[in-house]
Coordinates of C-alpha atoms in Angstrom, one line a residue:
X1 CA -2.9 23.0 8.0
X2 CA -3.8 21.5 4.5
X3 CA -5.3 18.1 4.0
X4 CA -6.1 15.7 1.1
X5 CA -9.5 16.3 -0.5
X6 CA -11.0 13.1 0.8
X7 CA -10.3 14.0 4.4
X8 CA -11.8 17.5 3.9
X9 CA -14.9 15.7 2.4
X10 CA -15.3 14.0 5.8
X11 CA -15.4 17.4 7.5
X12 CA -18.3 18.5 5.3
X13 CA -19.7 14.9 5.5
X14 CA -20.5 15.1 9.2
X15 CA -23.3 17.6 8.1
X16 CA -24.2 16.0 4.8
X17 CA -24.0 12.3 5.6
X18 CA -25.5 12.7 9.1
X19 CA -28.9 13.5 7.5
X20 CA -29.2 9.8 6.9
X21 CA -30.1 9.6 10.5
X22 CA -33.4 11.3 9.9
X23 CA -33.9 11.8 6.1
X24 CA -35.6 8.4 5.4
X25 CA -38.1 8.9 8.2
X26 CA -39.0 12.4 7.2
X27 CA -39.3 11.2 3.6
X28 CA -41.7 8.5 4.6
X29 CA -43.8 10.9 6.5
X30 CA -43.8 13.5 3.7
X31 CA -44.3 11.1 0.7
X32 CA -45.7 7.9 2.2
X33 CA -45.6 5.1 -0.3
X34 CA -44.1 7.5 -2.9
X35 CA -41.0 8.1 -0.8
X36 CA -38.6 6.0 -3.0
X37 CA -39.9 7.8 -6.2
X38 CA -39.7 11.3 -4.6
X39 CA -36.2 10.5 -3.3
X40 CA -35.2 9.6 -6.9
X41 CA -36.3 13.0 -8.0
X42 CA -34.4 14.5 -5.1
X43 CA -31.3 12.6 -6.2
X44 CA -31.7 13.8 -9.8
X45 CA -31.9 17.4 -8.5
X46 CA -28.8 16.8 -6.5
X47 CA -26.7 15.3 -9.2
X48 CA -28.0 17.3 -12.2
X49 CA -28.7 20.6 -10.4
X50 CA -26.8 21.3 -7.1
X51 CA -23.6 19.5 -8.0
X52 CA -23.0 21.3 -11.3
X53 CA -23.8 24.6 -9.6
X54 CA -21.3 24.1 -6.8
X55 CA -18.6 22.7 -9.0
X56 CA -18.7 26.1 -10.8
X57 CA -18.9 28.0 -7.5
X58 CA -15.7 26.2 -6.4
X59 CA -14.0 27.3 -9.6
X60 CA -15.1 31.0 -9.2
X61 CA -14.7 31.3 -5.5
X62 CA -11.5 29.3 -4.7
X63 CA -10.8 31.0 -1.4
X64 CA -13.9 29.6 0.3
X65 CA -16.2 32.7 0.2
X66 CA -18.9 30.7 -1.6
X67 CA -21.9 31.9 -3.5
X68 CA -22.7 34.8 -1.2
X69 CA -19.4 36.4 -2.1
X70 CA -20.2 35.9 -5.8
X71 CA -23.5 37.7 -5.4
X72 CA -21.8 40.4 -3.4
X73 CA -19.6 41.3 -6.4
X74 CA -22.7 41.4 -8.6
X75 CA -24.7 43.7 -6.3
X76 CA -22.6 46.7 -5.1
X77 CA -23.7 49.7 -3.0
X78 CA -26.1 49.5 -0.1
X79 CA -28.6 47.3 -1.8
X80 CA -25.9 44.7 -2.3
X81 CA -24.9 44.9 1.4
X82 CA -28.6 44.5 2.5
X83 CA -29.0 41.5 0.1
X84 CA -25.9 39.9 1.6
X85 CA -27.2 40.5 5.1
X86 CA -30.5 38.7 4.1
X87 CA -28.5 35.8 2.7
X88 CA -26.5 35.6 5.9
X89 CA -29.8 35.4 7.8
X90 CA -30.8 32.3 5.8
X91 CA -27.3 30.9 6.2
X92 CA -27.6 31.4 10.0
X93 CA -31.0 29.6 9.8
X94 CA -29.3 26.7 8.0
X95 CA -26.5 26.4 10.5
X96 CA -28.5 27.0 13.7
X97 CA -31.2 24.5 12.6
X98 CA -28.5 22.1 11.8
X99 CA -27.4 22.3 15.4
X100 CA -30.9 22.0 16.9
X101 CA -32.2 19.4 14.5
X102 CA -29.1 17.2 14.7
X103 CA -29.2 17.4 18.5
X104 CA -32.9 16.5 18.5
X105 CA -32.3 13.5 16.3
X106 CA -29.4 12.4 18.4
X107 CA -31.8 12.5 21.3
X108 CA -34.3 10.4 19.4
X109 CA -31.7 7.7 18.8
X110 CA -30.6 7.9 22.4
X111 CA -34.0 7.6 24.0
X112 CA -35.2 4.8 21.7
X113 CA -32.3 2.6 22.6
X114 CA -33.4 -0.3 24.7
X115 CA -30.5 0.1 27.1
X116 CA -31.3 3.7 28.1
X117 CA -32.6 4.1 31.7
X118 CA -36.3 4.6 32.1
X119 CA -36.1 7.9 33.9
X120 CA -35.0 9.6 30.6
X121 CA -38.2 8.5 28.9
X122 CA -40.2 11.6 27.7
X123 CA -37.3 14.0 28.4
X124 CA -36.3 14.8 24.9
X125 CA -36.2 18.5 25.3
X126 CA -33.9 18.3 28.4
X127 CA -31.6 15.7 26.8
X128 CA -31.4 17.9 23.6
X129 CA -30.5 21.0 25.7
X130 CA -27.8 19.0 27.5
X131 CA -26.3 17.9 24.1
X132 CA -26.4 21.6 22.9
X133 CA -24.8 22.7 26.2
X134 CA -22.0 20.1 25.7
X135 CA -21.5 21.4 22.2
X136 CA -21.1 25.0 23.4
X137 CA -18.8 23.8 26.2
X138 CA -16.5 22.2 23.7
X139 CA -16.1 25.4 21.7
X140 CA -15.6 27.5 24.9
X141 CA -12.7 25.2 25.8
X142 CA -11.3 25.2 22.2
X143 CA -12.0 23.0 19.2
X144 CA -9.1 21.3 17.6
X145 CA -8.3 18.3 15.4
X146 CA -11.7 18.6 13.8
X147 CA -10.8 16.9 10.5
X148 CA -9.2 13.9 12.3
X149 CA -12.4 13.3 14.4
X150 CA -14.6 13.9 11.3
X151 CA -12.7 11.3 9.2
X152 CA -13.1 8.6 11.9
X153 CA -16.8 9.4 12.4
X154 CA -17.7 9.4 8.7
X155 CA -15.9 6.1 7.9
X156 CA -17.5 4.4 10.9
X157 CA -20.9 5.8 10.3
X158 CA -21.0 5.1 6.6
X159 CA -19.7 1.6 7.2
X160 CA -22.4 0.8 9.7
X161 CA -25.0 2.3 7.4
X162 CA -23.8 0.1 4.5
X163 CA -24.2 -2.9 6.8
X164 CA -27.7 -1.9 7.7
X165 CA -28.8 -1.1 4.2
X166 CA -27.2 -4.3 2.7
X167 CA -28.9 -6.4 5.4
X168 CA -32.3 -4.7 4.7
X169 CA -31.9 -5.4 1.0
X170 CA -31.2 -9.1 1.7
X171 CA -34.4 -9.3 3.7
X172 CA -36.3 -7.7 0.8
X173 CA -34.8 -10.3 -1.6
X174 CA -35.7 -13.1 0.9
X175 CA -39.2 -11.8 1.3
X176 CA -40.2 -10.3 -2.1
X177 CA -43.8 -10.2 -0.9
X178 CA -43.1 -6.9 0.8
X179 CA -42.3 -5.3 -2.6
X180 CA -45.5 -6.9 -4.1
X181 CA -47.5 -5.5 -1.2
X182 CA -46.0 -2.0 -1.7
X183 CA -46.7 -2.1 -5.5
X184 CA -50.3 -3.3 -4.8
X185 CA -50.8 -0.4 -2.3
X186 CA -49.5 2.0 -4.9
X187 CA -51.9 0.8 -7.5
X188 CA -54.8 1.1 -5.1
X189 CA -53.9 4.6 -3.9
X190 CA -52.9 6.1 -7.2
X191 CA -54.7 5.9 -10.5
X192 CA -51.7 5.9 -12.9
X193 CA -47.9 6.2 -13.0
X194 CA -48.3 9.8 -14.2
X195 CA -50.2 10.6 -11.0
X196 CA -47.4 9.0 -8.9
X197 CA -44.8 11.1 -10.8
X198 CA -46.8 14.3 -10.4
X199 CA -47.4 13.8 -6.7
X200 CA -43.8 12.8 -6.1
X201 CA -42.7 16.0 -7.7
X202 CA -45.1 17.9 -5.5
X203 CA -43.8 16.4 -2.2
X204 CA -40.1 16.3 -3.3
X205 CA -39.4 19.8 -1.8
X206 CA -40.1 18.4 1.7
X207 CA -37.2 16.1 1.3
X208 CA -34.7 18.9 0.4
X209 CA -32.9 18.6 3.7
X210 CA -31.1 15.6 2.1
X211 CA -29.3 18.1 -0.1
X212 CA -27.3 19.9 2.7
X213 CA -23.6 20.1 2.8
X214 CA -22.8 21.8 -0.6
X215 CA -22.3 25.3 0.8
X216 CA -20.1 23.8 3.6
X217 CA -18.1 22.0 0.9
X218 CA -17.0 25.2 -0.8
X219 CA -16.6 27.0 2.5
X220 CA -13.8 24.6 3.5
X221 CA -11.9 25.0 0.2
X222 CA -8.9 26.8 1.8
X223 CA -8.2 23.6 3.8
X224 CA -7.7 21.5 0.7
X225 CA -4.1 20.7 -0.1
X226 CA -2.4 22.2 -3.1
X227 CA -2.2 25.4 -5.1
X228 CA -5.3 27.2 -6.5
X229 CA -5.8 24.8 -9.4
X230 CA -5.3 21.7 -7.3
X231 CA -7.6 23.2 -4.6
X232 CA -10.4 23.6 -7.2
X233 CA -9.8 20.2 -8.6
X234 CA -9.8 18.6 -5.1
X235 CA -13.0 20.5 -4.0
X236 CA -14.8 19.3 -7.2
X237 CA -13.8 15.8 -6.4
X238 CA -15.0 16.0 -2.8
X239 CA -18.3 17.5 -3.9
X240 CA -18.9 14.9 -6.6
X241 CA -17.8 12.0 -4.3
X242 CA -20.0 13.1 -1.4
X243 CA -23.0 13.7 -3.8
X244 CA -22.7 10.2 -5.3
X245 CA -22.2 8.4 -2.0
X246 CA -25.1 10.2 -0.5
X247 CA -27.3 9.6 -3.5
X248 CA -26.8 5.9 -3.3
X249 CA -27.6 5.8 0.4
X250 CA -30.7 7.9 -0.1
X251 CA -32.1 5.8 -2.8
X252 CA -31.6 2.4 -1.1
X253 CA -32.5 3.6 2.4
X254 CA -35.7 5.2 1.2
X255 CA -36.7 2.0 -0.6
X256 CA -36.0 -0.4 2.2
X257 CA -37.5 1.7 5.0
X258 CA -40.7 2.2 3.0
X259 CA -41.2 -1.5 2.2
X260 CA -40.0 -3.0 5.5
X261 CA -41.3 -0.5 8.2
X262 CA -45.0 -0.2 9.0
X263 CA -46.1 3.3 8.3
X264 CA -47.5 3.9 11.8
X265 CA -43.9 3.5 13.2
X266 CA -42.9 6.7 11.3
X267 CA -45.6 8.8 13.1
X268 CA -45.1 10.8 16.3
X269 CA -44.2 8.3 19.1
X270 CA -43.4 5.5 16.7
X271 CA -40.1 3.6 17.0
X272 CA -38.9 4.7 13.5
X273 CA -39.8 8.4 14.0
X274 CA -36.6 10.3 13.1
X275 CA -34.6 7.1 13.2
X276 CA -35.7 4.8 10.4
X277 CA -32.4 3.1 9.7
X278 CA -31.7 2.7 13.4
X279 CA -35.1 0.8 13.6
X280 CA -33.9 -1.6 10.9
X281 CA -30.6 -2.0 12.7
X282 CA -32.2 -3.1 15.9
X283 CA -34.9 -5.2 14.1
X284 CA -32.6 -7.2 11.9
X285 CA -29.1 -7.1 13.5
X286 CA -30.0 -7.1 17.2
X287 CA -29.8 -4.6 20.0
X288 CA -26.0 -4.7 20.4
X289 CA -25.4 -3.9 16.8
X290 CA -28.3 -1.4 16.9
X291 CA -26.7 0.2 20.0
X292 CA -23.4 0.5 18.1
X293 CA -25.3 2.1 15.3
X294 CA -27.1 4.5 17.7
X295 CA -23.8 5.5 19.2
X296 CA -22.2 6.3 15.8
X297 CA -25.4 8.2 14.8
X298 CA -25.5 10.2 18.0
X299 CA -21.8 11.0 17.6
X300 CA -22.0 12.2 14.0
X301 CA -25.2 14.1 14.6
X302 CA -23.6 15.8 17.5
X303 CA -20.5 16.6 15.5
X304 CA -22.7 17.9 12.7
X305 CA -23.8 20.5 15.2
X306 CA -20.1 21.2 15.9
X307 CA -19.5 21.7 12.2
X308 CA -22.5 24.1 12.0
X309 CA -21.2 26.1 15.1
X310 CA -17.8 26.4 13.4
X311 CA -19.5 27.6 10.2
X312 CA -21.4 30.3 12.2
X313 CA -18.2 31.4 14.0
X314 CA -16.4 31.8 10.7
X315 CA -19.4 33.3 8.8
X316 CA -20.0 36.3 11.0
X317 CA -16.3 37.6 10.9
X318 CA -16.0 36.9 7.2
X319 CA -18.5 39.6 6.1
X320 CA -19.7 41.9 8.8
X321 CA -16.4 43.4 9.9
X322 CA -15.7 44.4 6.3
X323 CA -19.0 46.3 6.3
X324 CA -18.3 47.9 9.7
X325 CA -21.4 46.0 10.8
X326 CA -19.9 43.9 13.6
X327 CA -19.7 45.0 17.2
X328 CA -16.2 44.6 18.7
X329 CA -17.2 41.5 20.7
X330 CA -17.8 39.5 17.6
X331 CA -14.1 39.2 17.1
X332 CA -14.0 36.9 20.1
X333 CA -15.1 33.2 19.8
X334 CA -16.6 32.8 23.3
X335 CA -19.2 35.5 23.1
X336 CA -20.4 34.2 19.7
X337 CA -20.6 30.7 21.1
X338 CA -22.8 31.9 24.0
X339 CA -25.1 33.9 21.7
X340 CA -25.6 31.0 19.2
X341 CA -26.0 28.5 22.0
X342 CA -28.7 30.6 23.6
X343 CA -30.5 30.9 20.2
X344 CA -30.3 27.1 19.7
X345 CA -31.8 26.6 23.2
X346 CA -34.7 28.9 22.3
X347 CA -35.4 27.1 19.0
X348 CA -35.2 23.7 20.7
X349 CA -37.8 24.8 23.3
X350 CA -40.1 26.4 20.7
X351 CA -40.1 23.3 18.5
X352 CA -40.2 20.9 21.5
X353 CA -37.0 19.2 20.2
X354 CA -39.2 17.7 17.4
X355 CA -37.1 16.5 14.4
X356 CA -40.1 16.6 11.9
X357 CA -41.2 20.1 13.0
X358 CA -37.7 21.5 12.3
X359 CA -37.4 19.9 8.9
X360 CA -39.1 22.7 7.0
X361 CA -36.9 25.4 8.5
X362 CA -33.8 23.4 7.8
X363 CA -34.9 22.8 4.2
X364 CA -35.7 26.5 3.7
X365 CA -32.1 27.5 4.7
X366 CA -30.6 24.9 2.5
X367 CA -32.7 25.8 -0.5
X368 CA -32.1 29.5 -0.2
X369 CA -28.4 29.0 -0.2
X370 CA -28.6 26.6 -3.2
X371 CA -30.9 29.0 -5.1
X372 CA -28.5 31.9 -4.5
X373 CA -25.6 29.8 -5.7
X374 CA -27.6 28.8 -8.9
X375 CA -28.5 32.5 -9.6
X376 CA -24.8 33.5 -9.0
X377 CA -23.4 31.0 -11.5
X378 CA -26.2 31.8 -14.0
X379 CA -25.3 35.5 -13.9
X380 CA -21.6 34.7 -14.1
X381 CA -22.1 32.5 -17.2
X382 CA -24.3 35.2 -18.7
X383 CA -21.7 37.9 -18.2
X384 CA -19.1 35.7 -19.9
X385 CA -21.6 35.1 -22.8
X386 CA -21.6 31.3 -22.2
X387 CA -25.1 30.7 -23.7
X388 CA -25.4 27.0 -23.1
X389 CA -24.2 27.2 -19.5
X390 CA -26.5 30.2 -18.9
X391 CA -29.5 28.3 -20.1
X392 CA -28.6 25.2 -18.1
X393 CA -28.0 27.1 -14.9
X394 CA -31.2 29.1 -15.5
X395 CA -33.2 25.9 -15.6
X396 CA -31.6 24.7 -12.4
X397 CA -32.4 28.0 -10.8
X398 CA -36.0 27.7 -11.8
X399 CA -36.3 24.2 -10.4
X400 CA -34.7 25.2 -7.1
X401 CA -36.9 28.3 -7.0
X402 CA -40.0 26.1 -7.4
X403 CA -38.7 23.7 -4.7
X404 CA -38.1 26.7 -2.4
X405 CA -41.5 28.3 -2.9
X406 CA -43.3 25.0 -2.5
X407 CA -41.4 24.3 0.7
X408 CA -42.1 27.8 2.1
X409 CA -45.9 27.5 1.3
X410 CA -46.1 24.1 2.8
X411 CA -43.9 24.8 5.9
X412 CA -43.5 28.6 6.5
X413 CA -41.5 28.0 9.8
X414 CA -38.2 28.4 7.9
X415 CA -39.1 31.8 6.6
X416 CA -40.3 32.9 10.1
X417 CA -37.0 31.9 11.7
X418 CA -34.9 33.3 8.8
X419 CA -36.9 36.6 9.1
X420 CA -35.9 36.7 12.8
X421 CA -32.2 36.2 12.0
X422 CA -32.4 38.7 9.1
X423 CA -34.0 41.4 11.2
X424 CA -31.5 40.7 14.1
X425 CA -28.5 40.9 11.8
X426 CA -29.7 44.0 10.0
X427 CA -30.6 45.9 13.2
X428 CA -27.3 45.0 15.0
X429 CA -25.3 45.6 11.9
X430 CA -26.7 49.1 11.3
X431 CA -26.3 50.0 15.0
X432 CA -22.7 48.8 14.8
X433 CA -22.1 50.7 11.6
X434 CA -23.4 53.9 13.2
X435 CA -21.3 53.5 16.4
X436 CA -18.2 52.8 14.3
X437 CA -18.8 55.6 11.8
X438 CA -16.2 57.9 13.3
X439 CA -13.3 55.4 13.1
X440 CA -10.5 56.3 10.8
X441 CA -11.5 53.5 8.4
X442 CA -8.5 54.0 6.1
X443 CA -5.9 51.2 5.9
X444 CA -3.3 52.9 3.6
X445 CA -2.6 56.1 1.8
X446 CA -0.9 56.1 -1.7
X447 CA 0.1 59.2 -3.6
X448 CA 0.6 59.4 -7.4
X449 CA 3.8 61.1 -8.7
X450 CA 2.2 64.6 -9.1
X451 CA 0.6 64.4 -5.6
X452 CA 4.1 63.4 -4.3
X453 CA 5.5 66.4 -6.0
X454 CA 2.9 68.7 -4.3
X455 CA 3.7 67.3 -0.9
X456 CA 7.5 67.5 -1.4
X457 CA 7.2 71.1 -2.4
X458 CA 5.2 72.0 0.7
X459 CA 7.4 73.8 3.4
X460 CA 6.5 74.9 6.9
X461 CA 2.8 74.6 7.7
X462 CA 0.7 72.8 5.2
X463 CA -2.6 74.5 4.5
X464 CA -5.4 72.4 2.9
X465 CA -8.7 73.8 1.6
X466 CA -11.5 71.3 1.5
X467 CA -13.6 71.8 -1.6
X468 CA -16.8 70.1 -2.7
X469 CA -16.2 69.7 -6.5
X470 CA -19.0 71.1 -8.7
X471 CA -18.1 72.9 -11.9
X472 CA -14.4 72.7 -11.2
X473 CA -13.8 75.8 -13.3
X474 CA -11.5 78.7 -12.6
X475 CA -14.3 80.7 -10.9
X476 CA -15.0 77.9 -8.4
X477 CA -11.4 77.7 -7.2
X478 CA -10.9 81.5 -7.1
X479 CA -14.1 82.0 -5.1
X480 CA -13.1 79.2 -2.7
X481 CA -9.7 80.7 -2.2
X482 CA -11.1 84.2 -1.6
X483 CA -13.6 82.8 0.9
X484 CA -10.8 81.1 2.8
X485 CA -8.8 84.3 2.9
X486 CA -11.8 86.3 4.2
X487 CA -13.1 83.7 6.7
X488 CA -9.8 82.5 8.1
X489 CA -7.5 85.5 7.6
X490 CA -5.2 83.2 5.6
X491 CA -2.4 85.2 4.0
X492 CA -2.6 85.4 0.3
X493 CA 1.1 84.6 0.1
X494 CA 0.6 81.3 2.0
X495 CA 0.8 78.3 -0.4
X496 CA -2.3 76.1 -0.2
X497 CA -3.5 72.7 -1.5
X498 CA -7.1 72.0 -2.5
X499 CA -8.5 68.6 -1.6
X500 CA -11.6 67.1 -3.2
X501 CA -13.2 63.8 -2.1
X502 CA -15.9 62.0 -4.2
X503 CA -17.9 59.1 -2.9
X504 CA -18.6 56.4 -5.5
X505 CA -19.8 53.8 -3.0
X506 CA -20.7 54.9 0.6
X507 CA -21.6 51.4 1.6
X508 CA -17.9 50.3 1.8
X509 CA -16.3 50.6 5.2
X510 CA -12.5 50.2 5.2
X511 CA -10.7 51.6 2.2
X512 CA -7.3 52.5 0.7
X513 CA -6.8 56.1 -0.3
X514 CA -5.3 56.7 -3.7
X515 CA -4.5 60.4 -3.8
X516 CA -4.1 61.9 -7.3
X517 CA -2.5 65.2 -8.0
X518 CA -4.0 67.7 -10.5
X519 CA -3.2 71.2 -11.5
X520 CA -6.1 73.4 -12.7
X521 CA -5.9 77.1 -13.5
X522 CA -2.7 77.4 -11.4
X523 CA -4.2 75.7 -8.4
X524 CA -2.7 72.5 -6.9
X525 CA -5.5 69.9 -6.2
X526 CA -5.5 66.5 -4.5
X527 CA -8.4 64.3 -5.6
X528 CA -9.6 61.2 -3.7
X529 CA -12.3 58.6 -4.1
X530 CA -13.5 57.1 -0.9
X531 CA -16.5 55.7 1.0
X532 CA -16.7 58.7 3.5
X533 CA -15.5 62.3 3.1
X534 CA -14.6 63.1 6.8
X535 CA -12.7 59.9 7.4
X536 CA -10.6 60.3 4.2
X537 CA -9.7 63.9 5.0
X538 CA -8.7 62.9 8.5
X539 CA -6.5 60.1 7.2
X540 CA -4.9 62.4 4.6
X541 CA -4.1 65.0 7.3
X542 CA -2.5 62.4 9.5
X543 CA -0.5 61.1 6.6
X544 CA 0.7 64.6 5.7
X545 CA 1.7 65.2 9.3
X546 CA 3.7 62.0 9.5
X547 CA 5.2 62.6 6.1
X548 CA 6.3 66.2 6.6
X549 CA 6.8 66.4 10.4
X550 CA 4.5 69.5 10.5
X551 CA 0.9 69.7 11.8
X552 CA -1.3 70.5 8.8
X553 CA -4.3 72.9 8.8
X554 CA -7.5 72.2 6.9
X555 CA -10.2 74.9 6.2
X556 CA -13.9 74.4 5.8
X557 CA -17.1 76.5 5.6
X558 CA -20.0 75.6 7.7
X559 CA -22.6 73.2 6.3
X560 CA -26.1 74.6 5.9
X561 CA -29.1 72.6 7.0
X562 CA -30.5 70.4 9.8
X563 CA -27.7 68.6 11.7
X564 CA -29.7 65.4 12.2
X565 CA -30.3 65.2 8.4
X566 CA -26.6 65.9 7.9
X567 CA -25.7 63.0 10.2
X568 CA -28.0 60.7 8.3
X569 CA -26.4 61.8 5.0
X570 CA -23.1 61.0 6.5
X571 CA -24.1 57.5 7.6
X572 CA -25.8 56.6 4.3
X573 CA -24.0 58.7 1.6
X574 CA -20.6 59.4 3.3
X575 CA -20.9 63.2 3.2
X576 CA -23.1 65.3 5.6
X577 CA -21.7 67.8 8.1
X578 CA -18.1 67.2 7.2
X579 CA -16.1 69.7 9.4
X580 CA -17.2 68.5 12.9
X581 CA -17.1 64.9 11.8
X582 CA -13.5 65.3 10.4
X583 CA -12.5 66.8 13.7
X584 CA -14.1 64.0 15.7
X585 CA -12.4 61.3 13.6
X586 CA -9.1 63.1 14.2
X587 CA -9.8 63.3 17.9
X588 CA -10.4 59.6 18.2
X589 CA -7.4 58.7 16.0
X590 CA -4.9 61.2 17.7
X591 CA -5.4 61.6 21.4
X592 CA -2.5 64.2 21.7
X593 CA -3.9 67.7 20.9
X594 CA -0.4 69.0 20.2
X595 CA 0.0 66.5 17.3
X596 CA -3.6 66.6 16.1
X597 CA -4.1 68.4 12.7
X598 CA -6.0 71.7 13.0
X599 CA -9.5 72.0 11.7
X600 CA -10.7 75.6 10.9
X601 CA -14.4 76.3 10.1
X602 CA -15.8 79.6 9.1

C-alpha cells in the first residue's frame, strides 16, 4: 500500500524524532556548558552534510536499496560482497542498538515517573528486557498498520515536545538570570570564543546519534505514493522536513535543558539522566502532564524499536539470499525475530540497560552508514564528471570521516559490537554459500539465434563435449574431439556440440544463462558466461532435455590435482573439479535417474 510522503515521514520519524527522548541529556553529559554550541555544529552537519547526501541517494536508489546498494555496484567481485557484508554488520549494529537504547530510555522514563510503584525501583534491566520481549512478541504475532500507528505517535509526541520546549523558553525569558549565569560560567571555564568553538567541534561527534533516521528514510521509499519521479520528490520532501523539524527541536531543547537543569541531574542516578525534556515537563507543567509526556515518550521509543526490528527483518533478505549467503530459515520472519531478540537481550545485559553507555555504539552505526552514503554519492558524482558536486560531497565525506574516527577513538564500544556482527554475518554467510553451492542457481536459459539453430538441428541423443577454452584454435578442438572418441568410444559419425563456460564474476549466485552459438573450424560451439561452471552446465543440460525431449550426454576428462583444493577453487572461483560437481547439481535438481542427463568422465 502506498502513502503520502508526510505519513511515510512519520514511519521514519519514530526512529529519528524519538532521539529527543535522550539526545539533550547525552549532549549535556558530553559537552557540558558547550552543549548548545556543539548541537549547532551537529545541526549544521545534518542540514549541510547528511541531508544533501541522502537527497542524492534518494534520486539514485529509488527502489529503497539505499547507499549500500550504490556501493555494491561500484565494488563488484568478492571484495565488493565482503565490503557489503561489513556494511551490513554496521547496519545491524545501528538497528539492534536502536532497539536496546530506545527500550532502555523508555525504561528510564517509566521508572522516574512519580506514579510508578516502588517495587520497580532499580529494576531497569528487567523492565528493559520485558519491553524487548513485548516487542518481539508483537512481531511473532504479526505487525500491521505500522504507518497509521507511527503517524499518531509522531504527531502526539512532537506536539507534547513543542509544549515542553515552549514552556521552558518562557521560563528562560521570565528568568533571564539563568542565561547570564550560563554565560558567566562559559567565560570562567573557557578562555576565548575560539576555544569554545574548537572544543565544541571536538565533542560534537558524541552527539551524532541525533542524526539517525536518514538511512531509514531512503529504505522506505517504495512506500511513498506515486511513480518514480513522484517517489523521489516525495522522499526528498520527507527527508528535508524531518531534518528541519528535528534541527529546530535539537537547538532549542539543548539550550533550555543546559540553562535550566542543574548539571548533577544529568549524571548517573540523576532525575534528568536520559530524560532531560521529561524532567522539564514534570518540573514546569506538573506530574500529570509529565506523565502524559512520559507515556508518549515510552510509546514512541518502544515503536522506534519496532521500526528497527522491521528494518532488520527486511535488511537480511534484501542482500544475503542474492549472494547465496542466507540459510533457508532466514526466509521466515519468526526465526529472525527470535535471533535478533536474543541478541538485544544480550546487549541490554552487557550494557546494564544504560542509555549513556550505548550512545557510542549507536553513533558508530549511524556514522558508518552516513559515511558510506557520502562516499557513494561522491563516487557517483565523480563518475558523471560533476566536479562541483564531487568536491562538495568529498568535503562532507571528510567531515563525516573525522566525526566517525573521533567517535570510535572516544567510545570504541560501537566498533566492538559491529565487529561481532560483521564476523557473525561473514561466517554464517560463507557457511551458507558453501552448503548451497550445489543448487542449480540458474533462473532462466536464453539462446541466441545461432544456438537455437544448433539445438533445432540436433536429432536423437544430444552429445555435448565440455571444453575449457584456451587457444580456441583448430588444434584445440580437434584434440578435444579425438580425446572424446578415444575415452568414451563415441562414434565419429555422431554429431556433437562443444560447450564452453567462462566465469567473469564467481561471487554472484543466481544468474540467467545467455547461450551464444559460434562455429569455428567446422565445429559447433555453445559459449556461456556464468558465475559457476558446473551449475551452468547442469542447467543447460536440463534445458536441452526439456527442449528436445531426449536425455542429453555430456563428456568430461578427469581434473588433475588435489580434490580439496579443487573444491575451494569451485567455491571461490566457480571452477574446480567440474565433472562430479555437475553430476551432483543434476542429482539434486532431477531426482529421477531415468530423466537425469548422463555425465561421462574419462
